[in-house]
Amino acid sequence: MIKLRPHNEEAKRLALEHDGFCLFMEQRTGKTPVACAIIQERAPDLLLIACPKIAMEDTWGSHLRQYNIRAEVKVVCLDSIWGMRRQLRKWLEKGKRPFIVCDESHRIKNRKSKVSRAMRMLATYCQYKLALTGTPIDAKLEEFWPQFDFIDPTIFGRWAAKTDRFGHLLGPPGFQEQYCVKGGFMGRKIIGYKNLKTFHRKLDSRFHRVELEAV
């Protein structure tokens, strides 16, 4: 088992306060050991890790062997997740405490992509969710929504509110209504943002950032 450094212990502590959390940790700050320590603490019965192909064995295979994790484990390539989604859903439905990890979660920032849709669907069958990325997040607020929808759909709610055929709201406003300013052709393009204080308050409640230079 890898001994965690103080900044890793802090990341672990914050993540364990919630069943769903985002760790935005730059490369070489130890995000995989932190994730393994969190998994060990949660002691799930099923563990699904979706990651880039290059990380399946070199990163996750080697790290999981160093921790006493007794779960039934599946490590799946993110590029294959769409085609395997039904099979994986049936597997997760068998679990009592399933845990899902999205490694390199910036890969699901496009809410319309197949990998994003599949990961967010699978997360609904899991008690514990962890999103990991070391890649700096783009300034576009809408790219946070899929990652936070993955860890906990209640944080920001639906992407768009339900409306009737006349465009009248039938329920609470969604993410785009609350935080995005629309314009351009037919008012469909995001041209700005609003309610930033509320947005950042919600964002800060469920993610932790670790920069290599700082540690």
PDB file of C-alpha atoms in Angstrom:
ATOM      1  CA  MET A   1       0.000   0.000   0.000  1.00  0.00           C
ATOM      2  CA  ILE A   2       1.246   3.477  -0.881  1.00  0.00           C
ATOM      3  CA  LYS A   3       1.584   5.867   2.042  1.00  0.00           C
ATOM      4  CA  LEU A   4      -0.477   8.969   1.364  1.00  0.00           C
ATOM      5  CA  ARG A   5       1.092  12.392   1.661  1.00  0.00           C
ATOM      6  CA  PRO A   6      -0.705  15.158   3.615  1.00  0.00           C
ATOM      7  CA  HIS A   7      -2.339  16.674   0.528  1.00  0.00           C
ATOM      8  CA  ASN A   8      -3.580  13.200  -0.464  1.00  0.00           C
ATOM      9  CA  GLU A   9      -5.026  12.614   3.001  1.00  0.00           C
ATOM     10  CA  GLU A  10      -6.883  15.904   2.717  1.00  0.00           C
ATOM     11  CA  ALA A  11      -8.315  14.906  -0.662  1.00  0.00           C
ATOM     12  CA  LYS A  12      -9.390  11.546   0.746  1.00  0.00           C
ATOM     13  CA  ARG A  13     -11.032  13.135   3.783  1.00  0.00           C
ATOM     14  CA  LEU A  14     -13.050  15.574   1.685  1.00  0.00           C
ATOM     15  CA  ALA A  15     -14.164  12.902  -0.774  1.00  0.00           C
ATOM     16  CA  LEU A  16     -15.339  10.590   2.010  1.00  0.00           C
ATOM     17  CA  GLU A  17     -17.743  13.255   3.247  1.00  0.00           C
ATOM     18  CA  HIS A  18     -19.950  12.529   0.217  1.00  0.00           C
ATOM     19  CA  ASP A  19     -21.105   9.509  -1.771  1.00  0.00           C
ATOM     20  CA  GLY A  20     -20.233  11.368  -4.987  1.00  0.00           C
ATOM     21  CA  PHE A  21     -17.185  13.616  -5.437  1.00  0.00           C
ATOM     22  CA  CYS A  22     -14.845  15.110  -8.057  1.00  0.00           C
ATOM     23  CA  LEU A  23     -11.082  15.101  -7.571  1.00  0.00           C
ATOM     24  CA  PHE A  24      -9.361  17.425 -10.027  1.00  0.00           C
ATOM     25  CA  MET A  25      -5.755  16.451  -9.311  1.00  0.00           C
ATOM     26  CA  GLU A  26      -2.932  17.205 -11.715  1.00  0.00           C
ATOM     27  CA  GLN A  27      -0.588  14.468 -12.873  1.00  0.00           C
ATOM     28  CA  ARG A  28       1.968  13.320 -10.292  1.00  0.00           C
ATOM     29  CA  THR A  29      -0.117  14.531  -7.350  1.00  0.00           C
ATOM     30  CA  GLY A  30      -1.306  10.978  -6.561  1.00  0.00           C
ATOM     31  CA  LYS A  31      -4.930  10.829  -7.664  1.00  0.00           C
ATOM     32  CA  THR A  32      -4.922   7.055  -8.231  1.00  0.00           C
ATOM     33  CA  PRO A  33      -3.584   6.166  -4.740  1.00  0.00           C
ATOM     34  CA  VAL A  34      -6.143   8.565  -3.246  1.00  0.00           C
ATOM     35  CA  ALA A  35      -8.909   6.898  -5.234  1.00  0.00           C
ATOM     36  CA  CYS A  36      -7.779   3.444  -4.101  1.00  0.00           C
ATOM     37  CA  ALA A  37      -7.711   4.583  -0.467  1.00  0.00           C
ATOM     38  CA  ILE A  38     -11.264   5.934  -0.834  1.00  0.00           C
ATOM     39  CA  ILE A  39     -12.434   2.673  -2.406  1.00  0.00           C
ATOM     40  CA  GLN A  40     -10.811   0.686   0.378  1.00  0.00           C
ATOM     41  CA  GLU A  41     -12.576   2.816   2.987  1.00  0.00           C
ATOM     42  CA  ARG A  42     -15.971   2.447   1.304  1.00  0.00           C
ATOM     43  CA  ALA A  43     -15.579  -1.334   0.920  1.00  0.00           C
ATOM     44  CA  PRO A  44     -17.979  -1.758  -2.035  1.00  0.00           C
ATOM     45  CA  ASP A  45     -19.097  -5.179  -3.211  1.00  0.00           C
ATOM     46  CA  LEU A  46     -18.822  -4.216  -6.886  1.00  0.00           C
ATOM     47  CA  LEU A  47     -16.283  -1.811  -8.358  1.00  0.00           C
ATOM     48  CA  LEU A  48     -16.450  -0.464 -11.902  1.00  0.00           C
ATOM     49  CA  ILE A  49     -13.516   1.611 -13.128  1.00  0.00           C
ATOM     50  CA  ALA A  50     -13.811   3.296 -16.515  1.00  0.00           C
ATOM     51  CA  CYS A  51     -10.531   4.739 -17.744  1.00  0.00           C
ATOM     52  CA  PRO A  52      -8.401   5.241 -20.868  1.00  0.00           C
ATOM     53  CA  LYS A  53      -7.013   2.015 -22.322  1.00  0.00           C
ATOM     54  CA  ILE A  54      -3.429   2.906 -21.415  1.00  0.00           C
ATOM     55  CA  ALA A  55      -4.373   3.140 -17.716  1.00  0.00           C
ATOM     56  CA  MET A  56      -6.252  -0.146 -17.427  1.00  0.00           C
ATOM     57  CA  GLU A  57      -3.282  -2.279 -16.412  1.00  0.00           C
ATOM     58  CA  ASP A  58      -0.324   0.080 -16.046  1.00  0.00           C
ATOM     59  CA  THR A  59      -2.147   2.346 -13.593  1.00  0.00           C
ATOM     60  CA  TRP A  60      -5.218   0.673 -12.131  1.00  0.00           C
ATOM     61  CA  GLY A  61      -4.090  -2.933 -12.337  1.00  0.00           C
ATOM     62  CA  SER A  62      -0.884  -2.284 -10.433  1.00  0.00           C
ATOM     63  CA  HIS A  63      -2.471   0.031  -7.847  1.00  0.00           C
ATOM     64  CA  LEU A  64      -5.446  -2.196  -7.069  1.00  0.00           C
ATOM     65  CA  ARG A  65      -3.090  -5.073  -6.299  1.00  0.00           C
ATOM     66  CA  GLN A  66      -1.443  -2.962  -3.583  1.00  0.00           C
ATOM     67  CA  TYR A  67      -4.686  -2.370  -1.692  1.00  0.00           C
ATOM     68  CA  ASN A  68      -6.858  -4.809   0.203  1.00  0.00           C
ATOM     69  CA  ILE A  69      -9.934  -4.289  -1.956  1.00  0.00           C
ATOM     70  CA  ARG A  70     -12.268  -7.267  -1.783  1.00  0.00           C
ATOM     71  CA  ALA A  71     -14.808  -6.094  -4.306  1.00  0.00           C
ATOM     72  CA  GLU A  72     -15.598  -7.815  -7.566  1.00  0.00           C
ATOM     73  CA  VAL A  73     -13.787  -5.506  -9.988  1.00  0.00           C
ATOM     74  CA  LYS A  74     -14.242  -4.605 -13.629  1.00  0.00           C
ATOM     75  CA  VAL A  75     -11.779  -2.216 -15.287  1.00  0.00           C
ATOM     76  CA  VAL A  76     -13.224  -1.028 -18.594  1.00  0.00           C
ATOM     77  CA  CYS A  77     -11.909   1.228 -21.337  1.00  0.00           C
ATOM     78  CA  LEU A  78     -13.896   4.455 -21.631  1.00  0.00           C
ATOM     79  CA  ASP A  79     -14.003   4.033 -25.396  1.00  0.00           C
ATOM     80  CA  SER A  80     -15.901   0.755 -24.939  1.00  0.00           C
ATOM     81  CA  ILE A  81     -18.368   1.901 -22.311  1.00  0.00           C
ATOM     82  CA  TRP A  82     -21.229   2.694 -24.710  1.00  0.00           C
ATOM     83  CA  GLY A  83     -21.230  -0.759 -26.252  1.00  0.00           C
ATOM     84  CA  MET A  84     -21.010  -2.431 -22.840  1.00  0.00           C
ATOM     85  CA  ARG A  85     -23.543  -0.237 -21.062  1.00  0.00           C
ATOM     86  CA  ARG A  86     -26.395  -2.776 -20.900  1.00  0.00           C
ATOM     87  CA  GLN A  87     -24.129  -5.584 -19.768  1.00  0.00           C
ATOM     88  CA  LEU A  88     -22.546  -3.379 -17.110  1.00  0.00           C
ATOM     89  CA  ARG A  89     -25.928  -2.085 -15.932  1.00  0.00           C
ATOM     90  CA  LYS A  90     -27.142  -5.649 -15.297  1.00  0.00           C
ATOM     91  CA  TRP A  91     -23.936  -6.394 -13.409  1.00  0.00           C
ATOM     92  CA  LEU A  92     -24.247  -3.278 -11.231  1.00  0.00           C
ATOM     93  CA  GLU A  93     -27.887  -4.058 -10.460  1.00  0.00           C
ATOM     94  CA  LYS A  94     -26.691  -7.152  -8.579  1.00  0.00           C
ATOM     95  CA  GLY A  95     -24.638  -5.099  -6.123  1.00  0.00           C
ATOM     96  CA  LYS A  96     -25.564  -3.811  -2.681  1.00  0.00           C
ATOM     97  CA  ARG A  97     -22.867  -1.115  -2.558  1.00  0.00           C
ATOM     98  CA  PRO A  98     -21.595  -0.607  -6.125  1.00  0.00           C
ATOM     99  CA  PHE A  99     -18.834   1.950  -6.678  1.00  0.00           C
ATOM    100  CA  ILE A 100     -18.092   3.577 -10.045  1.00  0.00           C
ATOM    101  CA  VAL A 101     -14.948   5.542 -10.918  1.00  0.00           C
ATOM    102  CA  CYS A 102     -14.624   7.739 -13.991  1.00  0.00           C
ATOM    103  CA  ASP A 103     -10.909   8.262 -14.524  1.00  0.00           C
ATOM    104  CA  GLU A 104     -10.115  11.202 -16.817  1.00  0.00           C
ATOM    105  CA  SER A 105     -13.615  12.572 -16.302  1.00  0.00           C
ATOM    106  CA  HIS A 106     -12.953  15.442 -18.713  1.00  0.00           C
ATOM    107  CA  ARG A 107     -13.759  12.782 -21.314  1.00  0.00           C
ATOM    108  CA  ILE A 108     -17.443  13.032 -20.341  1.00  0.00           C
ATOM    109  CA  LYS A 109     -17.683  16.852 -20.382  1.00  0.00           C
ATOM    110  CA  ASN A 110     -19.662  16.769 -23.650  1.00  0.00           C
ATOM    111  CA  ARG A 111     -23.101  15.892 -22.303  1.00  0.00           C
ATOM    112  CA  LYS A 112     -24.296  14.651 -25.719  1.00  0.00           C
ATOM    113  CA  SER A 113     -21.456  12.195 -26.326  1.00  0.00           C
ATOM    114  CA  LYS A 114     -22.104   8.474 -26.025  1.00  0.00           C
ATOM    115  CA  VAL A 115     -19.445   7.969 -23.359  1.00  0.00           C
ATOM    116  CA  SER A 116     -20.930  10.769 -21.259  1.00  0.00           C
ATOM    117  CA  ARG A 117     -24.463   9.449 -21.555  1.00  0.00           C
ATOM    118  CA  ALA A 118     -23.386   5.887 -20.744  1.00  0.00           C
ATOM    119  CA  MET A 119     -21.341   6.875 -17.698  1.00  0.00           C
ATOM    120  CA  ARG A 120     -24.107   9.044 -16.273  1.00  0.00           C
ATOM    121  CA  MET A 121     -26.631   6.244 -16.759  1.00  0.00           C
ATOM    122  CA  LEU A 122     -24.404   3.662 -15.074  1.00  0.00           C
ATOM    123  CA  ALA A 123     -23.778   5.991 -12.152  1.00  0.00           C
ATOM    124  CA  THR A 124     -27.489   5.895 -11.289  1.00  0.00           C
ATOM    125  CA  TYR A 125     -27.029   2.235 -10.323  1.00  0.00           C
ATOM    126  CA  CYS A 126     -24.124   2.961  -7.955  1.00  0.00           C
ATOM    127  CA  GLN A 127     -24.078   4.060  -4.339  1.00  0.00           C
ATOM    128  CA  TYR A 128     -20.638   5.630  -4.622  1.00  0.00           C
ATOM    129  CA  LYS A 129     -19.289   7.757  -7.491  1.00  0.00           C
ATOM    130  CA  LEU A 130     -15.855   9.272  -8.007  1.00  0.00           C
ATOM    131  CA  ALA A 131     -14.749  11.475 -10.909  1.00  0.00           C
ATOM    132  CA  LEU A 132     -11.019  11.964 -11.463  1.00  0.00           C
ATOM    133  CA  THR A 133      -9.103  14.185 -13.842  1.00  0.00           C
ATOM    134  CA  GLY A 134      -5.755  15.906 -13.922  1.00  0.00           C
ATOM    135  CA  THR A 135      -6.558  17.941 -17.007  1.00  0.00           C
ATOM    136  CA  PRO A 136      -7.342  21.625 -16.420  1.00  0.00           C
ATOM    137  CA  ILE A 137     -11.032  22.322 -16.776  1.00  0.00           C
ATOM    138  CA  ASP A 138     -12.141  24.561 -19.620  1.00  0.00           C
ATOM    139  CA  ALA A 139     -13.669  27.911 -18.728  1.00  0.00           C
ATOM    140  CA  LYS A 140     -17.023  26.785 -20.130  1.00  0.00           C
ATOM    141  CA  LEU A 141     -19.402  26.253 -17.233  1.00  0.00           C
ATOM    142  CA  GLU A 142     -21.551  23.828 -19.199  1.00  0.00           C
ATOM    143  CA  GLU A 143     -18.666  21.338 -19.250  1.00  0.00           C
ATOM    144  CA  PHE A 144     -18.900  20.944 -15.488  1.00  0.00           C
ATOM    145  CA  TRP A 145     -22.523  19.829 -15.665  1.00  0.00           C
ATOM    146  CA  PRO A 146     -21.987  16.271 -17.046  1.00  0.00           C
ATOM    147  CA  GLN A 147     -19.234  15.530 -14.511  1.00  0.00           C
ATOM    148  CA  PHE A 148     -21.372  16.717 -11.613  1.00  0.00           C
ATOM    149  CA  ASP A 149     -24.452  14.991 -13.019  1.00  0.00           C
ATOM    150  CA  PHE A 150     -22.333  11.826 -12.931  1.00  0.00           C
ATOM    151  CA  ILE A 151     -21.451  12.130  -9.234  1.00  0.00           C
ATOM    152  CA  ASP A 152     -24.822  13.476  -8.042  1.00  0.00           C
ATOM    153  CA  PRO A 153     -27.677  14.687 -10.286  1.00  0.00           C
ATOM    154  CA  THR A 154     -29.195  16.662  -7.389  1.00  0.00           C
ATOM    155  CA  ILE A 155     -26.331  19.190  -7.269  1.00  0.00           C
ATOM    156  CA  PHE A 156     -27.232  21.078 -10.440  1.00  0.00           C
ATOM    157  CA  GLY A 157     -30.420  19.275 -11.442  1.00  0.00           C
ATOM    158  CA  ARG A 158     -31.489  18.543 -15.002  1.00  0.00           C
ATOM    159  CA  TRP A 159     -29.696  20.128 -17.944  1.00  0.00           C
ATOM    160  CA  ALA A 160     -32.903  21.741 -19.200  1.00  0.00           C
ATOM    161  CA  ALA A 161     -36.282  22.295 -17.616  1.00  0.00           C
ATOM    162  CA  LYS A 162     -39.329  20.464 -18.860  1.00  0.00           C
ATOM    163  CA  THR A 163     -41.532  22.669 -21.015  1.00  0.00           C
ATOM    164  CA  ASP A 164     -44.815  22.438 -22.846  1.00  0.00           C
ATOM    165  CA  ARG A 165     -45.127  22.915 -26.613  1.00  0.00           C
ATOM    166  CA  PHE A 166     -45.278  26.679 -26.124  1.00  0.00           C
ATOM    167  CA  GLY A 167     -41.991  26.742 -24.197  1.00  0.00           C
ATOM    168  CA  HIS A 168     -43.577  27.360 -20.796  1.00  0.00           C
ATOM    169  CA  LEU A 169     -41.777  25.794 -17.841  1.00  0.00           C
ATOM    170  CA  LEU A 170     -43.467  22.732 -16.348  1.00  0.00           C
ATOM    171  CA  GLY A 171     -41.064  22.356 -13.462  1.00  0.00           C
ATOM    172  CA  PRO A 172     -38.002  23.869 -11.819  1.00  0.00           C
ATOM    173  CA  PRO A 173     -35.430  25.513 -14.115  1.00  0.00           C
ATOM    174  CA  GLY A 174     -32.556  23.370 -15.295  1.00  0.00           C
ATOM    175  CA  PHE A 175     -28.843  24.122 -15.427  1.00  0.00           C
ATOM    176  CA  GLN A 176     -29.013  26.031 -18.694  1.00  0.00           C
ATOM    177  CA  GLU A 177     -31.891  28.204 -17.496  1.00  0.00           C
ATOM    178  CA  GLN A 178     -30.176  29.020 -14.207  1.00  0.00           C
ATOM    179  CA  TYR A 179     -26.596  29.626 -15.320  1.00  0.00           C
ATOM    180  CA  CYS A 180     -26.396  30.089 -19.104  1.00  0.00           C
ATOM    181  CA  VAL A 181     -27.164  33.176 -21.168  1.00  0.00           C
ATOM    182  CA  LYS A 182     -28.405  32.221 -24.626  1.00  0.00           C
ATOM    183  CA  GLY A 183     -28.111  34.194 -27.874  1.00  0.00           C
ATOM    184  CA  GLY A 184     -26.987  33.813 -31.470  1.00  0.00           C
ATOM    185  CA  PHE A 185     -29.047  31.993 -34.103  1.00  0.00           C
ATOM    186  CA  MET A 186     -32.536  31.296 -32.700  1.00  0.00           C
ATOM    187  CA  GLY A 187     -31.142  31.925 -29.217  1.00  0.00           C
ATOM    188  CA  ARG A 188     -29.519  28.500 -29.015  1.00  0.00           C
ATOM    189  CA  LYS A 189     -25.876  29.458 -28.457  1.00  0.00           C
ATOM    190  CA  ILE A 190     -24.423  29.995 -24.991  1.00  0.00           C
ATOM    191  CA  ILE A 191     -22.952  33.491 -25.054  1.00  0.00           C
ATOM    192  CA  GLY A 192     -22.434  34.117 -21.353  1.00  0.00           C
ATOM    193  CA  TYR A 193     -23.192  33.073 -17.797  1.00  0.00           C
ATOM    194  CA  LYS A 194     -25.202  34.276 -14.820  1.00  0.00           C
ATOM    195  CA  ASN A 195     -25.780  33.473 -11.143  1.00  0.00           C
ATOM    196  CA  LEU A 196     -22.063  32.718 -10.803  1.00  0.00           C
ATOM    197  CA  LYS A 197     -22.021  33.052  -7.025  1.00  0.00           C
ATOM    198  CA  THR A 198     -24.580  30.267  -6.658  1.00  0.00           C
ATOM    199  CA  PHE A 199     -22.829  28.177  -9.313  1.00  0.00           C
ATOM    200  CA  HIS A 200     -19.448  28.334  -7.579  1.00  0.00           C
ATOM    201  CA  ARG A 201     -20.972  27.640  -4.169  1.00  0.00           C
ATOM    202  CA  LYS A 202     -22.448  24.390  -5.477  1.00  0.00           C
ATOM    203  CA  LEU A 203     -19.321  23.549  -7.452  1.00  0.00           C
ATOM    204  CA  ASP A 204     -16.997  24.073  -4.494  1.00  0.00           C
ATOM    205  CA  SER A 205     -19.116  21.810  -2.296  1.00  0.00           C
ATOM    206  CA  ARG A 206     -18.267  18.705  -4.339  1.00  0.00           C
ATOM    207  CA  PHE A 207     -14.804  19.019  -5.816  1.00  0.00           C
ATOM    208  CA  HIS A 208     -11.236  19.358  -4.648  1.00  0.00           C
ATOM    209  CA  ARG A 209      -8.414  20.757  -6.772  1.00  0.00           C
ATOM    210  CA  VAL A 210      -4.752  19.773  -6.301  1.00  0.00           C
ATOM    211  CA  GLU A 211      -2.083  21.470  -8.395  1.00  0.00           C
ATOM    212  CA  LEU A 212       1.380  19.971  -8.754  1.00  0.00           C
ATOM    213  CA  GLU A 213       3.124  23.299  -8.163  1.00  0.00           C
ATOM    214  CA  ALA A 214       1.294  23.736  -4.866  1.00  0.00           C
ATOM    215  CA  VAL A 215       2.422  20.390  -3.442  1.00  0.00           C
TER     216      VAL A 215
END
